[in-house]
Tab-separated table of C-alpha atoms and ligand atoms in Angstrom:
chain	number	residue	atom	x	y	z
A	1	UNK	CA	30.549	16.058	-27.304
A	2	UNK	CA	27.822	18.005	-25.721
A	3	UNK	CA	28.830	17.712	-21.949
A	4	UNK	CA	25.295	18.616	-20.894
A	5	UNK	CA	24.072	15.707	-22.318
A	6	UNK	CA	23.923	13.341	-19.449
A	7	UNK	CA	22.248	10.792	-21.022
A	8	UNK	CA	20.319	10.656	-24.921
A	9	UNK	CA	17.999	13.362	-24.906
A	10	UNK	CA	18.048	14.252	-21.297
A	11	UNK	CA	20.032	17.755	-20.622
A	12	UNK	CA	21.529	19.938	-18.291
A	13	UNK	CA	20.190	23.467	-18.303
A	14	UNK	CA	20.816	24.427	-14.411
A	15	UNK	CA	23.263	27.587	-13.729
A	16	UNK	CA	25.963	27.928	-11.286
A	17	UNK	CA	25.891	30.973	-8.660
A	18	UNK	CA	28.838	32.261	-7.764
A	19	UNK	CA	27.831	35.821	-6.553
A	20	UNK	CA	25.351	34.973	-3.631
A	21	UNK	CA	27.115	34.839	-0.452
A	22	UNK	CA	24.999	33.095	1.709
A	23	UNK	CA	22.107	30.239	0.744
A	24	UNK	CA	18.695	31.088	2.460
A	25	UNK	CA	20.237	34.032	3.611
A	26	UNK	CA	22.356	32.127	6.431
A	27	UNK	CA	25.107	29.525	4.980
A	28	UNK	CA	28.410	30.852	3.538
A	29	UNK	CA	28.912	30.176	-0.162
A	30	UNK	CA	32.878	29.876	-0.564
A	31	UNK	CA	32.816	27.451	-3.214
A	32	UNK	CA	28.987	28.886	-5.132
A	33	UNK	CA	26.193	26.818	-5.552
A	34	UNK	CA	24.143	25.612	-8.759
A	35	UNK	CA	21.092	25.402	-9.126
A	36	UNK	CA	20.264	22.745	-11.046
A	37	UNK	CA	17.354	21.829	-13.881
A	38	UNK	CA	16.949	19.211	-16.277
A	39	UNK	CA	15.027	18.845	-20.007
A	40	UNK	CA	14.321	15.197	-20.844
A	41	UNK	CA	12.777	14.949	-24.310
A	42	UNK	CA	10.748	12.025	-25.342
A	43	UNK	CA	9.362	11.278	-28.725
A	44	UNK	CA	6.190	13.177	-28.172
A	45	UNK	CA	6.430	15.317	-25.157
A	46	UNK	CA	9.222	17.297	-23.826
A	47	UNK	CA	9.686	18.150	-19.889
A	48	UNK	CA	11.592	20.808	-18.181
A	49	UNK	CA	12.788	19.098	-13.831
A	50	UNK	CA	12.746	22.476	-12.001
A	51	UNK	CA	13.642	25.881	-12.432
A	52	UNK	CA	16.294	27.785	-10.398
A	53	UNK	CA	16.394	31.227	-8.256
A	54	UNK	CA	14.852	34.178	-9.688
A	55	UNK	CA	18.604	35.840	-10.270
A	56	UNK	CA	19.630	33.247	-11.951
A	57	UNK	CA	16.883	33.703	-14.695
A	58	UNK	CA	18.626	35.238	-17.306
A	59	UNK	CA	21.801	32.433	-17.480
A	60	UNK	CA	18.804	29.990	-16.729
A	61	UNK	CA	17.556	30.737	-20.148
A	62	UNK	CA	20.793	31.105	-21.910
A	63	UNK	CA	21.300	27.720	-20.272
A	64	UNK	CA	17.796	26.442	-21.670
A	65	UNK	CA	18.162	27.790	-25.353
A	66	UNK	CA	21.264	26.393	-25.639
A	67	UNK	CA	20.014	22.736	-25.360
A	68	UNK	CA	16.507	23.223	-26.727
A	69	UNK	CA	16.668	26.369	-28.934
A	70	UNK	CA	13.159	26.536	-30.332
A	71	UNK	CA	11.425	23.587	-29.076
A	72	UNK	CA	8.864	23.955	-27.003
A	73	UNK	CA	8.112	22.643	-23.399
A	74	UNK	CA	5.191	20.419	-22.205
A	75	UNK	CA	5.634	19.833	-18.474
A	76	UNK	CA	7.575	21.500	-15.836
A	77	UNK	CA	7.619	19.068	-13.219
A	78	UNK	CA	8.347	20.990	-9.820
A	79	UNK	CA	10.062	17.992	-7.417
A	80	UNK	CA	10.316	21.543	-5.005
A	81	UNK	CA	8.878	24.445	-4.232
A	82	UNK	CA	11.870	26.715	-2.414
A	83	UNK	CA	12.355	29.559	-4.138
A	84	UNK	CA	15.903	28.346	-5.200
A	85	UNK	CA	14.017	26.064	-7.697
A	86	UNK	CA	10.953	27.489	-8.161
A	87	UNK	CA	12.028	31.047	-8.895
A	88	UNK	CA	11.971	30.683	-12.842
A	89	UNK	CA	8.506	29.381	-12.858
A	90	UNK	CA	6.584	32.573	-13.626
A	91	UNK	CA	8.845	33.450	-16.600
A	92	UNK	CA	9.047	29.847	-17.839
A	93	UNK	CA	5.283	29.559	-18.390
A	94	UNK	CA	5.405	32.439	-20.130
A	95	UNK	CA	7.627	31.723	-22.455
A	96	UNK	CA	6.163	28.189	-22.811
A	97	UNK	CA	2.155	29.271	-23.023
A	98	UNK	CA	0.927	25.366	-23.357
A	99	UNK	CA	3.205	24.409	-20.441
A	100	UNK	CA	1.399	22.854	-17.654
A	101	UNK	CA	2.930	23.273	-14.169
A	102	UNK	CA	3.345	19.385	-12.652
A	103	UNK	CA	3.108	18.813	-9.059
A	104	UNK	CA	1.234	17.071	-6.189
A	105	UNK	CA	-1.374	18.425	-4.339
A	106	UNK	CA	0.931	20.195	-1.472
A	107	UNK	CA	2.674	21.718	-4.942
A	108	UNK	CA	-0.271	23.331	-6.264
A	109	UNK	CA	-1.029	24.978	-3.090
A	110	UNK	CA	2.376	26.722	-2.520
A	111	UNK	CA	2.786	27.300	-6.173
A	112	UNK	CA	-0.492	29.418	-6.049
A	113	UNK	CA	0.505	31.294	-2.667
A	114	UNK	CA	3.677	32.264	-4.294
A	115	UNK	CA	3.326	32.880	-8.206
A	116	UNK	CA	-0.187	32.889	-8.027
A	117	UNK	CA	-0.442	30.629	-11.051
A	118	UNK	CA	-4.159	30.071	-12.571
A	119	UNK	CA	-5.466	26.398	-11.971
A	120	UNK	CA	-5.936	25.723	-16.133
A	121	UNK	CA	-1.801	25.861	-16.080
A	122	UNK	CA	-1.584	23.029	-13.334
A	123	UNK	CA	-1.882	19.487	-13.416
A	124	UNK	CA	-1.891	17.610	-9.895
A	125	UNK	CA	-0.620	13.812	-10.272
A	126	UNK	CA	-0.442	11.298	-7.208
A	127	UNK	CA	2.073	9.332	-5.406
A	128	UNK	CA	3.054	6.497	-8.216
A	129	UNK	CA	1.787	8.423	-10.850
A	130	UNK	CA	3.278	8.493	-14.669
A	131	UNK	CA	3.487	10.913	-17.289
A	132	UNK	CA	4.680	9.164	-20.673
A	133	UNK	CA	6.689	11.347	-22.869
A	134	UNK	CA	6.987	8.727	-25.439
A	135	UNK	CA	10.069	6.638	-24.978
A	136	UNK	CA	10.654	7.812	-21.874
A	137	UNK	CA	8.732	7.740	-18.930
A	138	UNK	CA	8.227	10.223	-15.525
A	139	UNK	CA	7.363	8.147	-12.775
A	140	UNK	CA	6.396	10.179	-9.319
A	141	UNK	CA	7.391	9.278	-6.160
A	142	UNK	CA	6.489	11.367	-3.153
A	143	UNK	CA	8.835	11.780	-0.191
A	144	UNK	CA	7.611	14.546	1.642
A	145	UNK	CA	10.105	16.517	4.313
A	146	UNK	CA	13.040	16.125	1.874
A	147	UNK	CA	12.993	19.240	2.154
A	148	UNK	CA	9.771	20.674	2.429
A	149	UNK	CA	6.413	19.417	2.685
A	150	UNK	CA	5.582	18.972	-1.403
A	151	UNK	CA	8.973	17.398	-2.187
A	152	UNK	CA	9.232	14.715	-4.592
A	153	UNK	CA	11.431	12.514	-6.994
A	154	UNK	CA	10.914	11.684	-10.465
A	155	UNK	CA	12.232	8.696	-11.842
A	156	UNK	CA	12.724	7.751	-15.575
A	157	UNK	CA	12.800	4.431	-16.105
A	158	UNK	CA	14.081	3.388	-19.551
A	159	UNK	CA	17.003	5.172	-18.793
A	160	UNK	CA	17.144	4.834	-14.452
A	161	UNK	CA	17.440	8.529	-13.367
A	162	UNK	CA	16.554	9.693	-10.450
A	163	UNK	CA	15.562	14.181	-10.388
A	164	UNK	CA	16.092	13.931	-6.414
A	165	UNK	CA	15.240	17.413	-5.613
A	166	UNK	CA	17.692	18.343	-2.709
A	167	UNK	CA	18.437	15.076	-1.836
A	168	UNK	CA	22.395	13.926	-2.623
A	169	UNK	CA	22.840	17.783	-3.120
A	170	UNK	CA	26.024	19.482	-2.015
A	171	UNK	CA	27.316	23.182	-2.034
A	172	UNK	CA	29.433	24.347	-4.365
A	173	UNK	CA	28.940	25.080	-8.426
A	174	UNK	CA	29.592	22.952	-11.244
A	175	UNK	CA	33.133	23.336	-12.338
A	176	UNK	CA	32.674	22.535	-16.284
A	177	UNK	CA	31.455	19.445	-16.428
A	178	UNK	CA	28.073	18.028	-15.107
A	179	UNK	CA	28.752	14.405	-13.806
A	180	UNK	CA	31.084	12.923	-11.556
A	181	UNK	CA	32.919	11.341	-14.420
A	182	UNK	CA	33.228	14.441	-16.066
A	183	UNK	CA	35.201	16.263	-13.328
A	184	UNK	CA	37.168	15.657	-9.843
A	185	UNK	CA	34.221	15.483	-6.878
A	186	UNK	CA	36.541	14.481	-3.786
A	187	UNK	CA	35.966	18.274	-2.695
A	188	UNK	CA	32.597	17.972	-3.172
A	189	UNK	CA	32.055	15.783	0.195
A	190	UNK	CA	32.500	17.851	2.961
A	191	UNK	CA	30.435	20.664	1.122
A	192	UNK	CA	27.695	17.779	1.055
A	193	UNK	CA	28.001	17.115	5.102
A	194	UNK	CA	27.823	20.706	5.244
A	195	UNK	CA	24.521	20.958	3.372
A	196	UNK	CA	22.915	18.154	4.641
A	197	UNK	CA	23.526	19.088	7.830
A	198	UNK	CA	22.749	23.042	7.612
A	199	UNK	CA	19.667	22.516	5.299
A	200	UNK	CA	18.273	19.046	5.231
A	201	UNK	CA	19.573	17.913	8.986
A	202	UNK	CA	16.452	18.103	11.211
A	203	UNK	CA	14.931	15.832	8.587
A	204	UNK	CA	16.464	12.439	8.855
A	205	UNK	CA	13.511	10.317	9.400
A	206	UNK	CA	12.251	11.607	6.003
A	207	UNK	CA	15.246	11.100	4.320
A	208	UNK	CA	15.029	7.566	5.476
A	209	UNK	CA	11.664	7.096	4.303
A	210	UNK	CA	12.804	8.857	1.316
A	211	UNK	CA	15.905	5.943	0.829
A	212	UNK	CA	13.406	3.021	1.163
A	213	UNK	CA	11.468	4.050	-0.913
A	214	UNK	CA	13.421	3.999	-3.731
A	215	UNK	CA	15.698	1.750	-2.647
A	216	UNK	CA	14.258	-1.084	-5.141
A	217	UNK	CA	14.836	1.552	-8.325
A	218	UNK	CA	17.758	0.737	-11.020
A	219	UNK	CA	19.485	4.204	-10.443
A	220	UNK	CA	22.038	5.066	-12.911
A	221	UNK	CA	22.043	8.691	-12.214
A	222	UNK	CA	21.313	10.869	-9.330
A	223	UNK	CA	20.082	14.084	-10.801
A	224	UNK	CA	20.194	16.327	-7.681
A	225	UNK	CA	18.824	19.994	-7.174
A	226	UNK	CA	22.333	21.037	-6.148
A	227	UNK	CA	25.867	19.823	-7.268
A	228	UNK	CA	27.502	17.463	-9.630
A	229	UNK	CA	25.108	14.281	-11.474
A	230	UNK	CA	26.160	11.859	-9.324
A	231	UNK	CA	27.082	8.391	-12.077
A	232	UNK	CA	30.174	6.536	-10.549
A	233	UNK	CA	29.929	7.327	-7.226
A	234	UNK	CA	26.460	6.493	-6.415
A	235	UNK	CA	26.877	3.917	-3.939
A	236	UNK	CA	29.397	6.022	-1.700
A	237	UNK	CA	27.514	9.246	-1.990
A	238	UNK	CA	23.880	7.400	-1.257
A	239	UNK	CA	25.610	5.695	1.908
A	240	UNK	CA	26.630	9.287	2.726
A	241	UNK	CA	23.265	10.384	2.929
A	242	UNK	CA	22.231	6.936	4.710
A	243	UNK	CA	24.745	7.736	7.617
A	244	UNK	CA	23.617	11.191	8.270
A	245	UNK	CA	19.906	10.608	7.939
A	246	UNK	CA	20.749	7.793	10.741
A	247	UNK	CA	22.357	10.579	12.843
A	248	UNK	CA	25.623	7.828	12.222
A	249	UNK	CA	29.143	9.530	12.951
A	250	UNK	CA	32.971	9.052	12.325
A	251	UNK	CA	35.645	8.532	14.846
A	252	UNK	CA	36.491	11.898	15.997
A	253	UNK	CA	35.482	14.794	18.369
A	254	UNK	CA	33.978	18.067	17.955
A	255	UNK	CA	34.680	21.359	20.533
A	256	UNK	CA	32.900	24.265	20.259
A	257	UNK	CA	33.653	27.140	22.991
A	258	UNK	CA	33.141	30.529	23.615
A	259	UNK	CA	35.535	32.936	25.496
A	260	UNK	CA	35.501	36.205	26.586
A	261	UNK	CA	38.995	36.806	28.076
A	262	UNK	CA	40.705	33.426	27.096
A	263	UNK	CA	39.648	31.627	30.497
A	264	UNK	CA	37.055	29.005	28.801
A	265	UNK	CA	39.416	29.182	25.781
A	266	UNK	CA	41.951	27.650	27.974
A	267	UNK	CA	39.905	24.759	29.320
A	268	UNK	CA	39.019	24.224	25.701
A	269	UNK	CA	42.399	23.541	24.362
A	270	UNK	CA	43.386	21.529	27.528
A	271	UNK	CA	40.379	19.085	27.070
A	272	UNK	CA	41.741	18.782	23.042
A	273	UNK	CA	45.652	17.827	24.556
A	274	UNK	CA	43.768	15.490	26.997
A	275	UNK	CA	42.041	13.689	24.565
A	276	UNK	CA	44.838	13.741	22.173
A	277	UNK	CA	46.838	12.157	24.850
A	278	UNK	CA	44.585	9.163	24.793
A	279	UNK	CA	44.936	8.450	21.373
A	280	UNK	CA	41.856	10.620	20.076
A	281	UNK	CA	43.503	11.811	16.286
A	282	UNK	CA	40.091	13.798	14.677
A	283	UNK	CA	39.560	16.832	16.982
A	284	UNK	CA	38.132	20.101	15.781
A	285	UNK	CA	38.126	23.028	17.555
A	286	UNK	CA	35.900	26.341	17.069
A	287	UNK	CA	35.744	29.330	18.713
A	288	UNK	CA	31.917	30.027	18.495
A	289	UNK	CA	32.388	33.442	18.199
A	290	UNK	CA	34.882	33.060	15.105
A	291	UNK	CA	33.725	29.981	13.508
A	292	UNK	CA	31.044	29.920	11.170
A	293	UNK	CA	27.807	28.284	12.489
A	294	UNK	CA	27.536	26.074	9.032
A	295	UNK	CA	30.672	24.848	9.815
A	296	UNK	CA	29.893	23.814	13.720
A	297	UNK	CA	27.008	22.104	12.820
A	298	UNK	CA	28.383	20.072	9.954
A	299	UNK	CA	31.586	18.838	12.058
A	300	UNK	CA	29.348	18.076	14.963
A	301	UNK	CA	27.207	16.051	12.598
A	302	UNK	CA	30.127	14.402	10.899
A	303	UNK	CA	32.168	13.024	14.534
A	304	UNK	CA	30.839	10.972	17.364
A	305	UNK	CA	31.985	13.304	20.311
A	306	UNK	CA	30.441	16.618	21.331
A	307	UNK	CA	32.416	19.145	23.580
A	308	UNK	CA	30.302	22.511	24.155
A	309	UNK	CA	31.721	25.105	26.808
A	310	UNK	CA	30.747	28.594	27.318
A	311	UNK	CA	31.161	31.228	30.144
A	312	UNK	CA	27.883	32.908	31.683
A	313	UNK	CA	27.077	36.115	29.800
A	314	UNK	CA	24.181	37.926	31.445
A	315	UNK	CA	22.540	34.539	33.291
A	316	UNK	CA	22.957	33.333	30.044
A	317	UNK	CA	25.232	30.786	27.884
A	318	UNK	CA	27.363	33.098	26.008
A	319	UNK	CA	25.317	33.903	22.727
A	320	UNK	CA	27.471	31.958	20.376
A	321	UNK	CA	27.446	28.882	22.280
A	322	UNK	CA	23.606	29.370	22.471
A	323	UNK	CA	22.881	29.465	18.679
A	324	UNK	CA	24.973	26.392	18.814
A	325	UNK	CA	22.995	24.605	20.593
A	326	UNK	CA	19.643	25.986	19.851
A	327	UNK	CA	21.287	24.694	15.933
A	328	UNK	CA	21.344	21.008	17.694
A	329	UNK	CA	17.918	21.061	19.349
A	330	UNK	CA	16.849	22.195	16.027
A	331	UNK	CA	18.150	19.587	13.956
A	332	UNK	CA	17.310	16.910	16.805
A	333	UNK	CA	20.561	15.875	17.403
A	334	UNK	CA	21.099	12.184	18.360
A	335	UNK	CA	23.762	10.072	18.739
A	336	UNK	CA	26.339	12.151	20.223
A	337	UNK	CA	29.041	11.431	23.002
A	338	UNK	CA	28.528	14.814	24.676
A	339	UNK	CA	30.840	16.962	27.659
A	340	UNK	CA	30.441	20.156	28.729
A	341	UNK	CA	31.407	22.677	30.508
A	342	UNK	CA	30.497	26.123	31.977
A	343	UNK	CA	32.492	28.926	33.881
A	344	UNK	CA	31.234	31.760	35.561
A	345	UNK	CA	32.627	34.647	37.483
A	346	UNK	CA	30.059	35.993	40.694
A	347	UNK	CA	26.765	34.274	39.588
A	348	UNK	CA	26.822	30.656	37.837
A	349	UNK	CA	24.264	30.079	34.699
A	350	UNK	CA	25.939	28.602	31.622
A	351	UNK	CA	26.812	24.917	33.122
A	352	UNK	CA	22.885	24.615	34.645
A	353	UNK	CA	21.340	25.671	31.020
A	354	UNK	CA	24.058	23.685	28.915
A	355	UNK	CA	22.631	20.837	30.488
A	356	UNK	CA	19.240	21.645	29.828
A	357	UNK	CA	19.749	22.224	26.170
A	358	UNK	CA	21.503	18.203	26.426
A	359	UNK	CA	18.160	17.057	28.275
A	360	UNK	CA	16.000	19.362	25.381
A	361	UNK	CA	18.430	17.389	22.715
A	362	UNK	CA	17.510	13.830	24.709
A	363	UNK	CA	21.586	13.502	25.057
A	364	UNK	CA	22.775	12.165	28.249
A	365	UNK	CA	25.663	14.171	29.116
A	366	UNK	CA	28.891	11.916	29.756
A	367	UNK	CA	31.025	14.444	31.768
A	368	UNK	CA	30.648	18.114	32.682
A	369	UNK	CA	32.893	20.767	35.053
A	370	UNK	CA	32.389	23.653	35.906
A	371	UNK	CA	35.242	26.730	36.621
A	372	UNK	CA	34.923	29.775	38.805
A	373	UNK	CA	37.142	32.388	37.649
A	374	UNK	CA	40.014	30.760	35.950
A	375	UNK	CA	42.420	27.533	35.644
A	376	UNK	CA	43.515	25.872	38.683
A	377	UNK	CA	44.662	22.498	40.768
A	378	UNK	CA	40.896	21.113	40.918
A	379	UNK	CA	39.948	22.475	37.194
A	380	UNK	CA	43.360	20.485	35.819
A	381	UNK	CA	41.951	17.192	37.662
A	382	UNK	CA	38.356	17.365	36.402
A	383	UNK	CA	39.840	18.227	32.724
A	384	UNK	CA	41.752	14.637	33.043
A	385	UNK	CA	38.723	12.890	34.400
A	386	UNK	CA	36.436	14.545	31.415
A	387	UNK	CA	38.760	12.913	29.050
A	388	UNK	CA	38.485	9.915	30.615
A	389	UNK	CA	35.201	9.406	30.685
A	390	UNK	CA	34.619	10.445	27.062
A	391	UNK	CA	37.664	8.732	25.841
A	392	UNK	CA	35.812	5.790	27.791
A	393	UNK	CA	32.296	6.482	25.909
A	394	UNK	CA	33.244	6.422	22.808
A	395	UNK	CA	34.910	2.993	22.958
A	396	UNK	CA	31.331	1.978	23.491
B	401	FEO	FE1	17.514	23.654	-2.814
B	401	FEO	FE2	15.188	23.015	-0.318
B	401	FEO	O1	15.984	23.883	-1.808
């Protein structure tokens, strides 16, 4: 059995990172990533679905070799530009002279910008478009903002696969086999809230676009840029992606603080007993300035409630708290239960310019306090009544 083979004559040749330590320079990499490609072979033509990241090239080709050896290439379709697919393209035209480069119009551009590729090696197709390979078909469907501006899908009918660029993509590399059926996923999922919310998040509306349409397509496979070919578990891991594109959470509640001398700290883990006192079960807690921002943005994706405290640092929200938030506003938040609360010590800023960040985010803010110095009577009181009223908002 050739466990690249995903389907007849359409391979794996993608490679699996396990060296970089962050993705775009920002987002931890505990688990790797791959970067996936794909040959499909027809009768007459052969095409090669993306490339991967420059220092991946020499596996890439190890990769490629071993499921084409000698034949030659026809098309390399590029569904997306970033440099994490697009980094092979240089030294895959060269080694395939009567390649031409496939992409739309927004492709060609960037494509030129970066690898400065000459026009006679690039073929621009439209929205709809097909390239027939003989016995198997690329069909083109453009869904711009999923992740950049020149994404697209291609879609091969006879056999109902869909090359999704990062769409349905997750973290972490391919351990052995390719598909879901070939190896256990479950650990897979979070990775994928991760990603979608760290890369693709400030995108939803796209991504919904994106869903309808090709929501009328027989899919079979899901051939993503990142992560496992998703076969069995289609319908679970599109609804995934339907959910977060919608901004649509899980039961649960999400505190991020920041502390200088444990004051905030305290108010933090006194608001988690609260709520866990009135039956709330899903609470995470990060310390901004320990937790890793790819990891406060996915949980505060993933639950309905939103807790954000911070002390005043300088007139300003402490800076952890602040890249927080400036992640939210970012990403366009929506949806959210959200509390917060400030403290300050002789001069009070943090609780004002939490609240503008909620207004920036257009999230009305269900309870707030703010503490002068430390814990007391009054600070115990409006702790209780901040539960309350969240406890209260999410039953909505
Ligand atoms: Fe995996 Fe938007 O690149």
């Amino acid at each position: 059995m050739n466990i690249r083979e995903i389907t007849k004559n359409v391979h794996y040749v993608g490679v699996n990172d396990r060296t970089t330590d962050r993705f775009e320079g920002l987002w931890p990499l505990p688990y790797g990533v791959s970067y996936n490609s794909y040959i499909v072979k027809g009768e007459n033509k052969t095409a090669l679905i993306d490339t991967v990241e420059i220092g991946s090239i020499r596996d890439f080709f190890h990769s490629l070799m071993s499921q084409i050896g000698s034949e030659g290439i026809d098309y390399v379709v590029v569904n997306h530009m970033e440099p994490d697919h697009s980094g092979g393209l240089n030294a895959v035209l060269e080694a395939y002279p009567s390649a031409k480069l496939v992409g739309n119009k927004q492709t060609m551009a960037m494509v030129k910008g970066y690898y400065h590729i000459p026009d006679d090696r690039l073929l621009e197709i439209k929205d709809g478009e097909e390239i027939d390979l003989g016995g198997k078909t690329l069909r083109f469907y453009f869904t711009p903002m999923v992740h950049w501006p020149e994404t697209m899908m291609t879609y091969v009918k006879e056999d109902g696969i869909l090359f999704s660029g990062d769409a349905f993509g997750t973290f972490g590399a391919l351990n052995g086999g390719v598909t879901d059926q070939e190896m256990e996923t479950d650990w897979y999922i979070p990775e994928m809230y991760r990603y979608y919310s760290n890369i693709v998040g400030k995108y939803g509306r796209f991504v919904q676009k994106a869903l309808e349409k090709t929501s009328g397509l027989d899919i079979k496979f899901i051939c993503s840029t990142h992560g496992p070919v998703w076969n069995g578990r289609i319908g679970e891991i599109v609804g995934i992606y339907d959910r977060l594109s919608k901004y649509e959470s899980e039961p649960g509640v999400t505190i991020i603080y920041g502390s200088m001398y444990g004051n905030t700290a305290e108010v933090a883990e006194e608001i988690a007993r609260e709520l866990a006192a009135r039956g709330v079960r899903n609470i995470k807690i990060h310390n901004a300035a320990k937790s890793n921002l790819s990891d406060m943005i996915s949980d505060a994706f993933r639950y309905e409630g939103l807790i954000v405290g911070a002390p005043t640092y300088s007139m300003k929200i402490f800076p952890p708290v602040e890249a927080f938030m400036s992640a939210m506003e970012t990403r366009e938040i929506k949806n959210k239960v959200l509390a917060t609360f400030g403290s300050f010590t002789w001069a009070s800023a943090s609780h004002k310019l939490l609240m503008e960040y909620a207004g920036k985010c257009k999230l009305d803010v269900v309870a707030s306090l703010e503490m002068k110095h430390a814990v007391n009577g009054d600070i115990h009181r409006a702790i209780s009544e901040l539960a309350d009223r969240v406890v209260e908002a999410l039953k909505k």
